[in-house]
mmCIF file of C-alpha atoms in Angstrom:
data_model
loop_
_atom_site.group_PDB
_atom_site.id
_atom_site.type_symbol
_atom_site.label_atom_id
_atom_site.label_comp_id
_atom_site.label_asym_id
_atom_site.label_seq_id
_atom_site.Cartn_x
_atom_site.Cartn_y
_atom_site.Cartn_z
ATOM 1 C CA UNK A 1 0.000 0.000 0.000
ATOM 2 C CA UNK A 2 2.568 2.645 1.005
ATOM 3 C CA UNK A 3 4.598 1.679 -2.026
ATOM 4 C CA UNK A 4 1.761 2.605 -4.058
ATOM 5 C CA UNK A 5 1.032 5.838 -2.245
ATOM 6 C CA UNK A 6 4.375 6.582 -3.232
ATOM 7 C CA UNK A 7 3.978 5.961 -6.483
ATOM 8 C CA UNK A 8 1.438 8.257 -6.459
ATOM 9 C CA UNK A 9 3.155 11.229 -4.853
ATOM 10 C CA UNK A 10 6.140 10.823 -7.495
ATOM 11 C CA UNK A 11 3.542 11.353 -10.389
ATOM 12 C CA UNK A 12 2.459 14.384 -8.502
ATOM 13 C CA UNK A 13 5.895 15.613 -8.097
ATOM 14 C CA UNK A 14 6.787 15.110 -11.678
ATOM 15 C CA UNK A 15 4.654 18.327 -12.598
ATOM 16 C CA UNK A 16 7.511 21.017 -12.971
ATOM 17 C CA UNK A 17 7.509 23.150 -10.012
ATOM 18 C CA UNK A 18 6.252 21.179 -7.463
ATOM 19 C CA UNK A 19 8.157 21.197 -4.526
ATOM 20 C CA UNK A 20 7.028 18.265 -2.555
ATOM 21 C CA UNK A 21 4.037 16.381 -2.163
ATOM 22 C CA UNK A 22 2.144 14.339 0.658
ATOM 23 C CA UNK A 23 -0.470 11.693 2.295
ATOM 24 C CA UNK A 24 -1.462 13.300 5.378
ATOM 25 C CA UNK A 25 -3.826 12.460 7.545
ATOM 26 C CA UNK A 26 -5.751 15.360 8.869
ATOM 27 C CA UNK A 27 -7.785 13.852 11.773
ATOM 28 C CA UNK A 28 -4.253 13.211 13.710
ATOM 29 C CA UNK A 29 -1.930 15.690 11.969
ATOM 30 C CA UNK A 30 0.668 12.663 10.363
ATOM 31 C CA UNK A 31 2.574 12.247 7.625
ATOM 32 C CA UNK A 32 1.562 8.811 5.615
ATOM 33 C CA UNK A 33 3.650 9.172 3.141
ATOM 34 C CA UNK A 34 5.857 11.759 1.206
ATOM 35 C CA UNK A 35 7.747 12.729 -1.881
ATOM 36 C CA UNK A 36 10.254 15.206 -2.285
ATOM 37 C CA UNK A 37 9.796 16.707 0.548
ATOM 38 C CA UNK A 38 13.425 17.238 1.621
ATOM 39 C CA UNK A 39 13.233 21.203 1.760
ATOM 40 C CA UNK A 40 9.824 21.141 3.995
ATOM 41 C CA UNK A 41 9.120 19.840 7.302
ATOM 42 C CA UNK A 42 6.251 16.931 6.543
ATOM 43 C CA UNK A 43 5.273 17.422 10.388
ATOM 44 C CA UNK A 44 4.553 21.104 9.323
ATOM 45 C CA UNK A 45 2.903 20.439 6.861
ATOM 46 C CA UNK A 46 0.489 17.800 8.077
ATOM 47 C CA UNK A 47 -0.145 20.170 10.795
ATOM 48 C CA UNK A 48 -0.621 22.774 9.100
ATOM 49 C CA UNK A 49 -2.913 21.163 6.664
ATOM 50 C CA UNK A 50 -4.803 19.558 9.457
ATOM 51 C CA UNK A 51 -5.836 23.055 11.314
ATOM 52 C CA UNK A 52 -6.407 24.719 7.515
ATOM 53 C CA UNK A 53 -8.945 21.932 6.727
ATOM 54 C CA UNK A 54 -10.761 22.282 10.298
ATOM 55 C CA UNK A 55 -11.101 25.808 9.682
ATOM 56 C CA UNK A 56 -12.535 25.763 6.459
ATOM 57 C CA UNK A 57 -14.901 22.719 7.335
ATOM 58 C CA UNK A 58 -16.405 25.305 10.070
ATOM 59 C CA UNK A 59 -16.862 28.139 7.505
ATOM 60 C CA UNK A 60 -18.747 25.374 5.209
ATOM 61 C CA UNK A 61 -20.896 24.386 7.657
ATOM 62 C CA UNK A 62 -22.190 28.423 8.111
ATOM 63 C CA UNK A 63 -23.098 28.284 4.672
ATOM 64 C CA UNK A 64 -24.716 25.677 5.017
ATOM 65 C CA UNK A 65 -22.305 23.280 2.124
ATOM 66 C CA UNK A 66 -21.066 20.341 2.280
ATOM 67 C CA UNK A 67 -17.141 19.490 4.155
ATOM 68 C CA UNK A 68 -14.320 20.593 1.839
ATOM 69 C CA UNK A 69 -12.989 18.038 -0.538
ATOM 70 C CA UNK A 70 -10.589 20.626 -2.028
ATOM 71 C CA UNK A 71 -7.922 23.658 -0.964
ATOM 72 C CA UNK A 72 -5.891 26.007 -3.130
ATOM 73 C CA UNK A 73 -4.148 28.652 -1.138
ATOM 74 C CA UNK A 74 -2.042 30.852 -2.926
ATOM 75 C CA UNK A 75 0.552 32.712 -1.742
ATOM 76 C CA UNK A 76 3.307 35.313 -3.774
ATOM 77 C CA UNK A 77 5.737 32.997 -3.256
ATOM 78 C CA UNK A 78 4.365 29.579 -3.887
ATOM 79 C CA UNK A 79 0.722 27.815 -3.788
ATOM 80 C CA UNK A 80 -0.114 24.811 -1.711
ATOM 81 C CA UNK A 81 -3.009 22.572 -3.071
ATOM 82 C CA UNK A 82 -4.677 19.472 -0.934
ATOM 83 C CA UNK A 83 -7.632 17.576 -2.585
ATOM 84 C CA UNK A 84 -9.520 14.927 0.045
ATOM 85 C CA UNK A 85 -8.360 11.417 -0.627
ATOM 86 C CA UNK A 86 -9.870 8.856 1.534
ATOM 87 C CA UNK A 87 -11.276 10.430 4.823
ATOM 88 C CA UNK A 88 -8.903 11.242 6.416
ATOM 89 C CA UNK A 89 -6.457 10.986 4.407
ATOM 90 C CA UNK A 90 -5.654 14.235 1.776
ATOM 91 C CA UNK A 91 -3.024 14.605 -0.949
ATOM 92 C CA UNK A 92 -1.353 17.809 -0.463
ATOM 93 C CA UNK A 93 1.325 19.386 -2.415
ATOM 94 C CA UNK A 94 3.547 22.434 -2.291
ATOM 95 C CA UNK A 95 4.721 24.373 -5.590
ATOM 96 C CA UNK A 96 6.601 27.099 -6.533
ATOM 97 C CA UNK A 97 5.049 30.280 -8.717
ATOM 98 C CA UNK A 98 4.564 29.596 -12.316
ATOM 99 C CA UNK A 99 3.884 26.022 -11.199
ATOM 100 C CA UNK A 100 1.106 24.925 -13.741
ATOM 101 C CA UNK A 101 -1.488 24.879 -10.556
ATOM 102 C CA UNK A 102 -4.435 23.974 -13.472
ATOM 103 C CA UNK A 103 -3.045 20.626 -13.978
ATOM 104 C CA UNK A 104 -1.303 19.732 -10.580
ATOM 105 C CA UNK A 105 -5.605 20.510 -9.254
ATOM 106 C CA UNK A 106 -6.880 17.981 -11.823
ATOM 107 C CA UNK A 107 -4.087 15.567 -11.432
ATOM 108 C CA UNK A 108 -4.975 15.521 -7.745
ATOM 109 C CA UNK A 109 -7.956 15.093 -8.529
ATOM 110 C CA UNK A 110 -7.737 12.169 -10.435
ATOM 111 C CA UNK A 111 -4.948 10.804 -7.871
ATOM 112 C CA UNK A 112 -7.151 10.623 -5.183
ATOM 113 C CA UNK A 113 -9.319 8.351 -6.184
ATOM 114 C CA UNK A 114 -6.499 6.088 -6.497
ATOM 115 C CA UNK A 115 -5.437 6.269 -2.736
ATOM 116 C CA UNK A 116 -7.824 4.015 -1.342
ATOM 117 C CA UNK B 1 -4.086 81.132 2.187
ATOM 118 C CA UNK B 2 -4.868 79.402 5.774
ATOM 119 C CA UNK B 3 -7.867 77.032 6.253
ATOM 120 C CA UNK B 4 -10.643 77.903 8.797
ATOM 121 C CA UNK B 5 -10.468 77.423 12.026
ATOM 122 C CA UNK B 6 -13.134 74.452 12.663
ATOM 123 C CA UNK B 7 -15.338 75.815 14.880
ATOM 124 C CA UNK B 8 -15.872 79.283 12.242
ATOM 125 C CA UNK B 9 -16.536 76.462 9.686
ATOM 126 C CA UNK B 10 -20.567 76.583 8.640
ATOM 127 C CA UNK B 11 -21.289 72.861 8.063
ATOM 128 C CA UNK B 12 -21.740 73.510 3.962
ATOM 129 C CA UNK B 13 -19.605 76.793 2.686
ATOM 130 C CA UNK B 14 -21.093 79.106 1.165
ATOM 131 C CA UNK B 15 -18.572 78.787 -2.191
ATOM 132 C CA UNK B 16 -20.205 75.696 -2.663
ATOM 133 C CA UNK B 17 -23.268 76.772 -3.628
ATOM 134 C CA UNK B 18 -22.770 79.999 -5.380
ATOM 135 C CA UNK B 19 -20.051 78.291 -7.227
ATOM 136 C CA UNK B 20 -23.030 75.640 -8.247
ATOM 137 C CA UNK B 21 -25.077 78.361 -9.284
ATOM 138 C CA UNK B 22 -22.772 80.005 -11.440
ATOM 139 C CA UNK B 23 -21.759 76.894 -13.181
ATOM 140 C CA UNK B 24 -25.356 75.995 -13.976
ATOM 141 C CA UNK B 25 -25.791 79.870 -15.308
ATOM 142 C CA UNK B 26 -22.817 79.180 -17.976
ATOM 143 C CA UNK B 27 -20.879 81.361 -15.847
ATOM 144 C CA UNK B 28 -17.585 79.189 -15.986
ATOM 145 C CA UNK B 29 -14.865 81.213 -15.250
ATOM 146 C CA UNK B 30 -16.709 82.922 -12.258
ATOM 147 C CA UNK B 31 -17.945 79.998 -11.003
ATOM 148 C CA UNK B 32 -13.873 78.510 -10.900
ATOM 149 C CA UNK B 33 -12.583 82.093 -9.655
ATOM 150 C CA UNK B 34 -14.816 81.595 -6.258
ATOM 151 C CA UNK B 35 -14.063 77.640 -6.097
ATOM 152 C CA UNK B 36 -10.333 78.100 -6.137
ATOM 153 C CA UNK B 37 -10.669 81.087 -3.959
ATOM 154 C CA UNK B 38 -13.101 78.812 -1.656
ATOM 155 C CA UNK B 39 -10.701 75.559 -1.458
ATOM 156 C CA UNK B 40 -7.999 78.203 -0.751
ATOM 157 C CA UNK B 41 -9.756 78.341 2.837
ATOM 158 C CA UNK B 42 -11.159 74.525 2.676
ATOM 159 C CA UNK B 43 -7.889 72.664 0.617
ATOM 160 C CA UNK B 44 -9.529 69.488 2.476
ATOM 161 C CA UNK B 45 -13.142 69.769 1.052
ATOM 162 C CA UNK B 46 -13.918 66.963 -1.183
ATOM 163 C CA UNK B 47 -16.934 68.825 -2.667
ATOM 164 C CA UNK B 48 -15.187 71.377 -3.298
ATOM 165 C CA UNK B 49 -12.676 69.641 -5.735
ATOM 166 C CA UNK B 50 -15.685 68.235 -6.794
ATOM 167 C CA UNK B 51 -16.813 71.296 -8.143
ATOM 168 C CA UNK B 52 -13.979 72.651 -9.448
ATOM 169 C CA UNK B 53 -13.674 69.204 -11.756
ATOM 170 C CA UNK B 54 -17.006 69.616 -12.963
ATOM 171 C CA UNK B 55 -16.556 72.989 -14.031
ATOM 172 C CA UNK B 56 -13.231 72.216 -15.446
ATOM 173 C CA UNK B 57 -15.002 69.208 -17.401
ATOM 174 C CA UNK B 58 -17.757 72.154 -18.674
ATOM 175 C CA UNK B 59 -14.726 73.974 -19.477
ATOM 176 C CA UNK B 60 -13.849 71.139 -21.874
ATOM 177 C CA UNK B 61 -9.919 70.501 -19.704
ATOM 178 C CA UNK B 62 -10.059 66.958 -19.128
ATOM 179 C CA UNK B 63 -6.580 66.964 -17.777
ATOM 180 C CA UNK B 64 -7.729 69.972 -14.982
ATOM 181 C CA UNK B 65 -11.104 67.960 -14.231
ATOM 182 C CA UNK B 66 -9.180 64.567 -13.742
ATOM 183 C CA UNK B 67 -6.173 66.415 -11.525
ATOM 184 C CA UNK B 68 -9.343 67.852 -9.167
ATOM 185 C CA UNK B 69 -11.263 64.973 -9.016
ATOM 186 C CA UNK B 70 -8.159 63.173 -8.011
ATOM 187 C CA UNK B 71 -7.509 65.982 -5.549
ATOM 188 C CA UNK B 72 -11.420 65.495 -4.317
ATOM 189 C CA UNK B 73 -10.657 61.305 -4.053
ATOM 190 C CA UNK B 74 -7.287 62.408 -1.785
ATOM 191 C CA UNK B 75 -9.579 63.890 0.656
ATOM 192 C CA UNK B 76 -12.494 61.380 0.684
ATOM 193 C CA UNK B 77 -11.346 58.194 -1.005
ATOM 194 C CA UNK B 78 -14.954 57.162 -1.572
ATOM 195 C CA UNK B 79 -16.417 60.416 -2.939
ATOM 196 C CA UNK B 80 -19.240 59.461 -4.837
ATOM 197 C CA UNK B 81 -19.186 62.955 -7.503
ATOM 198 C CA UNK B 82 -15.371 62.615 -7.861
ATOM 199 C CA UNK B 83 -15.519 58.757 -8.706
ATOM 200 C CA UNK B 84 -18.626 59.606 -11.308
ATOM 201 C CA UNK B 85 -16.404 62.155 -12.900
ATOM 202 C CA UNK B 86 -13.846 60.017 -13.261
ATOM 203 C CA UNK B 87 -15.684 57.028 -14.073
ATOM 204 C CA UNK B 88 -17.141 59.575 -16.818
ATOM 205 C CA UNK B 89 -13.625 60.458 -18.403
ATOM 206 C CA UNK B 90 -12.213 56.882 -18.569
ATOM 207 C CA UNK B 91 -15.151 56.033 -20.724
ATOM 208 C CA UNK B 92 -15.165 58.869 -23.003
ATOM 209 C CA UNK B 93 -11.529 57.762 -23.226
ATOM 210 C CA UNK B 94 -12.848 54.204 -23.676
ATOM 211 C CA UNK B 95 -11.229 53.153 -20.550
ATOM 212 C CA UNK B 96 -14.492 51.226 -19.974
ATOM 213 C CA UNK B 97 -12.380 48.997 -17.241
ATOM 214 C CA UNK B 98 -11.421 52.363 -15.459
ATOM 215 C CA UNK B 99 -14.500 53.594 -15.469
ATOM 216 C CA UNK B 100 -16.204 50.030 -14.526
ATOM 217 C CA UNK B 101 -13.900 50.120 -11.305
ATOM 218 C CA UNK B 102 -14.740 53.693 -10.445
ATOM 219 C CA UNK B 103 -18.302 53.124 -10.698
ATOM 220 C CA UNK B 104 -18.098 50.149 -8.607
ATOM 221 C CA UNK B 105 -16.572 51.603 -5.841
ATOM 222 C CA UNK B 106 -19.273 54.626 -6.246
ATOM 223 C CA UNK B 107 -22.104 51.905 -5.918
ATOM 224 C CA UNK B 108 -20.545 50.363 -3.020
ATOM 225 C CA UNK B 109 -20.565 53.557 -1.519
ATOM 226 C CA UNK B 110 -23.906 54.553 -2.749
ATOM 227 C CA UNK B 111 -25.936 51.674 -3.497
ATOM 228 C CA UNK B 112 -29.285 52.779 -3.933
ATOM 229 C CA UNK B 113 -28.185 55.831 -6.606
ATOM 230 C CA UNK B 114 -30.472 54.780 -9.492
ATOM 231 C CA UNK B 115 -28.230 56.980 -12.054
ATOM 232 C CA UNK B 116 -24.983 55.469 -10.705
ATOM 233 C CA UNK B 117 -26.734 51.813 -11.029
ATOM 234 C CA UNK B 118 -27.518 52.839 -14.672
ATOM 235 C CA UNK B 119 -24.365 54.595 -15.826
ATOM 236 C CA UNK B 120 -22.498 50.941 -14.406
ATOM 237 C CA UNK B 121 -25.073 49.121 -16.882
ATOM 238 C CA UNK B 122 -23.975 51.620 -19.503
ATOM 239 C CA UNK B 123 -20.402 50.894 -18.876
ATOM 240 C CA UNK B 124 -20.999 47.255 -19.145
ATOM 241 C CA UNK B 125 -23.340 47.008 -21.904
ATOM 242 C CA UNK B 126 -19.922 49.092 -23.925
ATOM 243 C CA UNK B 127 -17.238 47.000 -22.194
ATOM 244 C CA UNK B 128 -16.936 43.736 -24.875
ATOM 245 C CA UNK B 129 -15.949 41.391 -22.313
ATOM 246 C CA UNK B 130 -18.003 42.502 -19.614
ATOM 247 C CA UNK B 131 -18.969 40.076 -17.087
ATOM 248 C CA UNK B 132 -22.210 41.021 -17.546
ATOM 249 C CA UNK B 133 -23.800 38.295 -15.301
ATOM 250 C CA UNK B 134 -21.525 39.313 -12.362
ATOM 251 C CA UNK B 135 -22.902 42.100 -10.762
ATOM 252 C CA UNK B 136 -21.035 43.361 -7.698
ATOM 253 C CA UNK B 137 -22.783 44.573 -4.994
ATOM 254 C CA UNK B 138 -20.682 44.562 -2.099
ATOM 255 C CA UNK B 139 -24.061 46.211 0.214
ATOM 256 C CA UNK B 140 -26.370 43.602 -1.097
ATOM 257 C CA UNK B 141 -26.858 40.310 0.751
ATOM 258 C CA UNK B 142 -27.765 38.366 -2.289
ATOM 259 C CA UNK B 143 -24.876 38.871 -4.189
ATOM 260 C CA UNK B 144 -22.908 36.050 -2.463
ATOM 261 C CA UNK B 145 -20.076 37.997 -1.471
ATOM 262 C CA UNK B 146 -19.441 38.961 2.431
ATOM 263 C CA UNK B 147 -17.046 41.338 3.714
ATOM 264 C CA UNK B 148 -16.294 41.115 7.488
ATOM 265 C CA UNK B 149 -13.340 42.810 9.188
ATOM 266 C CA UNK B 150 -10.651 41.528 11.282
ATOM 267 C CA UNK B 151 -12.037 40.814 14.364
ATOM 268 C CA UNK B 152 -15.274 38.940 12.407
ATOM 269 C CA UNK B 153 -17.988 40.770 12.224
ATOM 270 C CA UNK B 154 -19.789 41.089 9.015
ATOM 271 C CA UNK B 155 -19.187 44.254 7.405
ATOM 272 C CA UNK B 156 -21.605 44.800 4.141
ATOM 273 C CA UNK B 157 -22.916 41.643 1.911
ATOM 274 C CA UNK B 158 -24.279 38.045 2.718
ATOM 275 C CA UNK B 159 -24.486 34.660 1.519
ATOM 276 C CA UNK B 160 -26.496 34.547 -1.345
ATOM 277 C CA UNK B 161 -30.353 34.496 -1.584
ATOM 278 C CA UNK B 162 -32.306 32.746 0.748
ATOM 279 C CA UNK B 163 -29.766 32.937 3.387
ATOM 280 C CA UNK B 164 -30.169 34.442 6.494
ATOM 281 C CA UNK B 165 -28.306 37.502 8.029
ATOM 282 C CA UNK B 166 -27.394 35.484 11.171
ATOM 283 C CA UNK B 167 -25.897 32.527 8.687
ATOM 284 C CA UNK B 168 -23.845 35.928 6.958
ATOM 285 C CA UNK B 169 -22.472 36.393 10.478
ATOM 286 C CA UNK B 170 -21.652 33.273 11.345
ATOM 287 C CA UNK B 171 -19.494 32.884 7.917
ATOM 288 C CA UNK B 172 -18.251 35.906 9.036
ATOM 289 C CA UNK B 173 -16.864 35.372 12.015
ATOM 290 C CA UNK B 174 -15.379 31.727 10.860
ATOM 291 C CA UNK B 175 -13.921 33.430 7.508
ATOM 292 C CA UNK B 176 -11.925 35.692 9.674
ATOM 293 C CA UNK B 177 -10.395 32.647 11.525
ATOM 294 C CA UNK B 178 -9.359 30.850 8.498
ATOM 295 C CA UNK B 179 -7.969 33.611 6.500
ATOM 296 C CA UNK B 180 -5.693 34.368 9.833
ATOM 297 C CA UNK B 181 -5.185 30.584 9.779
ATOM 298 C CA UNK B 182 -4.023 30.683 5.671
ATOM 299 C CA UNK B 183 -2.045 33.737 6.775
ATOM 300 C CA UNK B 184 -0.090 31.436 9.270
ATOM 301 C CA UNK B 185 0.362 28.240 7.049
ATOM 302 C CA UNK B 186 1.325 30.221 4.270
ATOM 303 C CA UNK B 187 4.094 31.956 6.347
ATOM 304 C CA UNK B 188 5.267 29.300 7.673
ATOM 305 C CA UNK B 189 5.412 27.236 4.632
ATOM 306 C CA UNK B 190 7.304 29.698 3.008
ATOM 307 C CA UNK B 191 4.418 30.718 0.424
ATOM 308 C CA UNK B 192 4.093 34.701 1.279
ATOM 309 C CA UNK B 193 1.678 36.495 1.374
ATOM 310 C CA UNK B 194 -1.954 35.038 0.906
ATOM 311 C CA UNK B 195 -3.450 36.407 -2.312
ATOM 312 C CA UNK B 196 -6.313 33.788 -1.826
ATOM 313 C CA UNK B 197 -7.789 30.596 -0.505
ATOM 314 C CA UNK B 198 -10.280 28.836 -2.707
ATOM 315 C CA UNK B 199 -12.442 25.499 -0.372
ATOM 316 C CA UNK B 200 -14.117 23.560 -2.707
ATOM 317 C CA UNK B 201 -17.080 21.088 -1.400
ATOM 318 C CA UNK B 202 -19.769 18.612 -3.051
ATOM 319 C CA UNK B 203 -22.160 21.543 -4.036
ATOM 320 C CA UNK B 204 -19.697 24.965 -3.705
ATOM 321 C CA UNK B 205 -16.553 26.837 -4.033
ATOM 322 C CA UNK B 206 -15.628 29.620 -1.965
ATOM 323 C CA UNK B 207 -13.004 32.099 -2.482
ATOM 324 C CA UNK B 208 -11.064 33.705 0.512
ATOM 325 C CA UNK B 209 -9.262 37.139 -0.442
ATOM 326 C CA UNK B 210 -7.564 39.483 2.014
ATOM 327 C CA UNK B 211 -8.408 43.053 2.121
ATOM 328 C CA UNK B 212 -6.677 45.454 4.031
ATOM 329 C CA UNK B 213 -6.239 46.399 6.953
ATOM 330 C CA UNK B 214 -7.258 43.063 8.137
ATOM 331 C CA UNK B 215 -10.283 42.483 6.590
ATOM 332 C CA UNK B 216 -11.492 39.431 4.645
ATOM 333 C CA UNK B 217 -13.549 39.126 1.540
ATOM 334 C CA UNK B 218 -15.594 35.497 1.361
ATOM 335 C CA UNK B 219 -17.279 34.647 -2.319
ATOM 336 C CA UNK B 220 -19.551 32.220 -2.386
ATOM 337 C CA UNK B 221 -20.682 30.400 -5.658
ATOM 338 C CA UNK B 222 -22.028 27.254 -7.120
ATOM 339 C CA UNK B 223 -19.653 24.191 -7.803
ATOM 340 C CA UNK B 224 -20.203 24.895 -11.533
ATOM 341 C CA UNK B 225 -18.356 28.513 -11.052
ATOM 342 C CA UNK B 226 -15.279 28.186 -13.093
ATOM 343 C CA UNK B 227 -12.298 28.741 -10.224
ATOM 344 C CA UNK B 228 -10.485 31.167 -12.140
ATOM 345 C CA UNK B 229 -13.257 33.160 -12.563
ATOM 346 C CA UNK B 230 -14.806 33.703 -8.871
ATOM 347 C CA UNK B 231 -11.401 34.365 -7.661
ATOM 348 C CA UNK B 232 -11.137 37.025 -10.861
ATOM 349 C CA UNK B 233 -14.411 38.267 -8.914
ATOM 350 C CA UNK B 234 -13.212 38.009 -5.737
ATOM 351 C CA UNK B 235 -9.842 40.040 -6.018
ATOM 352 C CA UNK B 236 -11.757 42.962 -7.793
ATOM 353 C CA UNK B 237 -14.522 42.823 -5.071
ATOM 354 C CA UNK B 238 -11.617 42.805 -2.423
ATOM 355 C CA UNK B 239 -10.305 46.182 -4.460
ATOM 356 C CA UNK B 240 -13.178 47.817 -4.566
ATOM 357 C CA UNK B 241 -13.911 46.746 -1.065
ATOM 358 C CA UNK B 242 -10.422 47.705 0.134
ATOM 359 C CA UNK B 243 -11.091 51.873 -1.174
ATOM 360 C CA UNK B 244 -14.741 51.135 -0.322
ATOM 361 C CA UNK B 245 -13.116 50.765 3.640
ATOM 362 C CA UNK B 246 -11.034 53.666 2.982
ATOM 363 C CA UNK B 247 -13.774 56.030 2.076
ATOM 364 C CA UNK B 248 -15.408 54.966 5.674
ATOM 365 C CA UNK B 249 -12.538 55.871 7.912
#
């Protein structure tokens, strides 16, 4: 299984620009698995991910909408994008600007049907 | 010349309105000998500038209408007259986005001004690629788009029809909380600055935007909204709301 997760992430990374990518499980904050991510903390990021995803989950539920199954946050100096894989699980990946962000969303995407 | 005491002030000078008058008689060059003369003791008076860039624009000087119209926006960011003026010479220069973002920031101000309502539609109807089904009504609860300021409370807009006021202040106060939480991840993760968070769910996609000094700006739409396009929506709503905020302090 984790060999296959793997494989996943390295397709993900393989989109020029992208930094690192991730299976992280959001209900606990962990790292399941990781690509590239030598130049980011994967602790960090889970984390991070983790709180961003609660956060938006309670703005959703004002609305009222359904939970978030997708985050793009863009930044000036880089973009982070996490689609829902498997609850809990979420793909998440970090890339630099002029990353093509279109196609690392829809490869995603179509990645995380794959994870389960 | 030194400006007036404020307690000698009356609450409208007196320029004002004979300046008006004179204008409206064909009187030009009177009517800008007692403006100047006037803002020489009120250099702060929006109206005043105003006044001076309408007669200018009667005068036919484009370039001395625009410089007091700018000078009237200096003193009141928001000023409804000196954002129609200008809105009026960026389309007569067929700067139809210029005048589209002037006007917008007029209705936000003003959003019940039938003739500023119509001279937008006018602007749009000319502008080719006009977004013609995206109105943007940053006072109106319907439109879908919510401004709230830093500490969360809802500033001006709502959630879309059929929503209630108390949901629009709900969102607002949780909107506040993630953008501060986007503000932190993206920091730490080394991405900047947030320029915007987009949450995508079953049945919508929301766009987060910051809008200074601290505020937020949340767009809601249906899951069939193109991305690119409601955060194209939301970062022109966030300018607009950003001088819009300006114009109130």
């Amino acid at each position: 299984m984790l060999a296959r997760w793997e494989g996943l992430l390295r397709e993900v990374i393989a989109i020029p620009g992208v930094r690192g990518a991730a299976l992280v499980s959001v209900d606990d904050g962990l790292v399941v698995a990781e690509a590239a991510m030598d130049q980011l903390d994967g602790a960090d990021v889970a984390a991070l991910l983790a709180a961003l995803v609660s956060r938006a989950a309670r703005v959703t539920r004002t609305l009222p909408a359904a939970p978030p199954r997708m985050l793009h946050l863009a930044g000036d100096a880089g973009t982070l994008v996490a689609v829902l894989a498997e609850s809990p699980l979420w793909l998440v990946a970090l890339a630099e600007p002029g990353a093509e962000v279109g196609r690392l969303r829809v490869l995603l995407g179509d990645l995380a049907g794959a994870v389960a | 010349m030194t400006e007036l005491p404020r307690s000698s002030r009356p609450a409208t000078p007196a320029f004002l309105d004979l300046g008006e008058r004179l204008r409206q008689r064909g009187q030009l060059e009177a009517a800008a000998t007692v403006t100047v003369a006037g803002l020489g003791h009120y250099p702060t008076l929006a109206a005043g500038h105003d006044l001076l860039g309408r007669i200018r624009a009667d005068q036919g000087n484009d370039a001395a209408s625009e410089e007091a119209w700018r000078a009237a926006i200096a003193c009141e960011p928001a000023h409804v007259g000196a954002l129609k003026g200008l809105a009026f010479l960026a389309f007569r220069a067929h700067d139809f986005a210029a005048a589209e973002r002037h006007l917008e920031t007029a209705v936000a101000r003003a959003p019940h001004d039938a003739s500023l309502l119509a001279a937008l539609d006018r602007v749009r109807a000319a502008r080719p690629s006009a977004p013609v089904d995206e109105s943007l009504r940053l006072d109106d609860p319907a439109s879908g788009m919510l401004l709230c300021d830093a500490d969360g409370m809802r500033v001006s807009g709502g959630l879309g029809q059929d929503r209630t006021a108390a949901a629009a202040d709900a969102a607002a106060a949780e909107t506040t909380g993630l953008l501060r939480e986007a503000v932190r991840s993206a920091r730490l993760l080394g991405l900047g600055g947030v320029k915007h968070l987009v949450v995508e769910t079953a049945d919508a996609r929301l766009a987060v935007v910051p809008v200074r000094p601290g505020a937020a700006l949340l767009a809601v739409r249906g899951i069939t909204t193109p991305v690119g396009r409601l955060v194209a929506t939301a970062q022109r709503s966030a300018a607009v709301a950003e001088r819009w905020i300006e114009g109130l302090q």
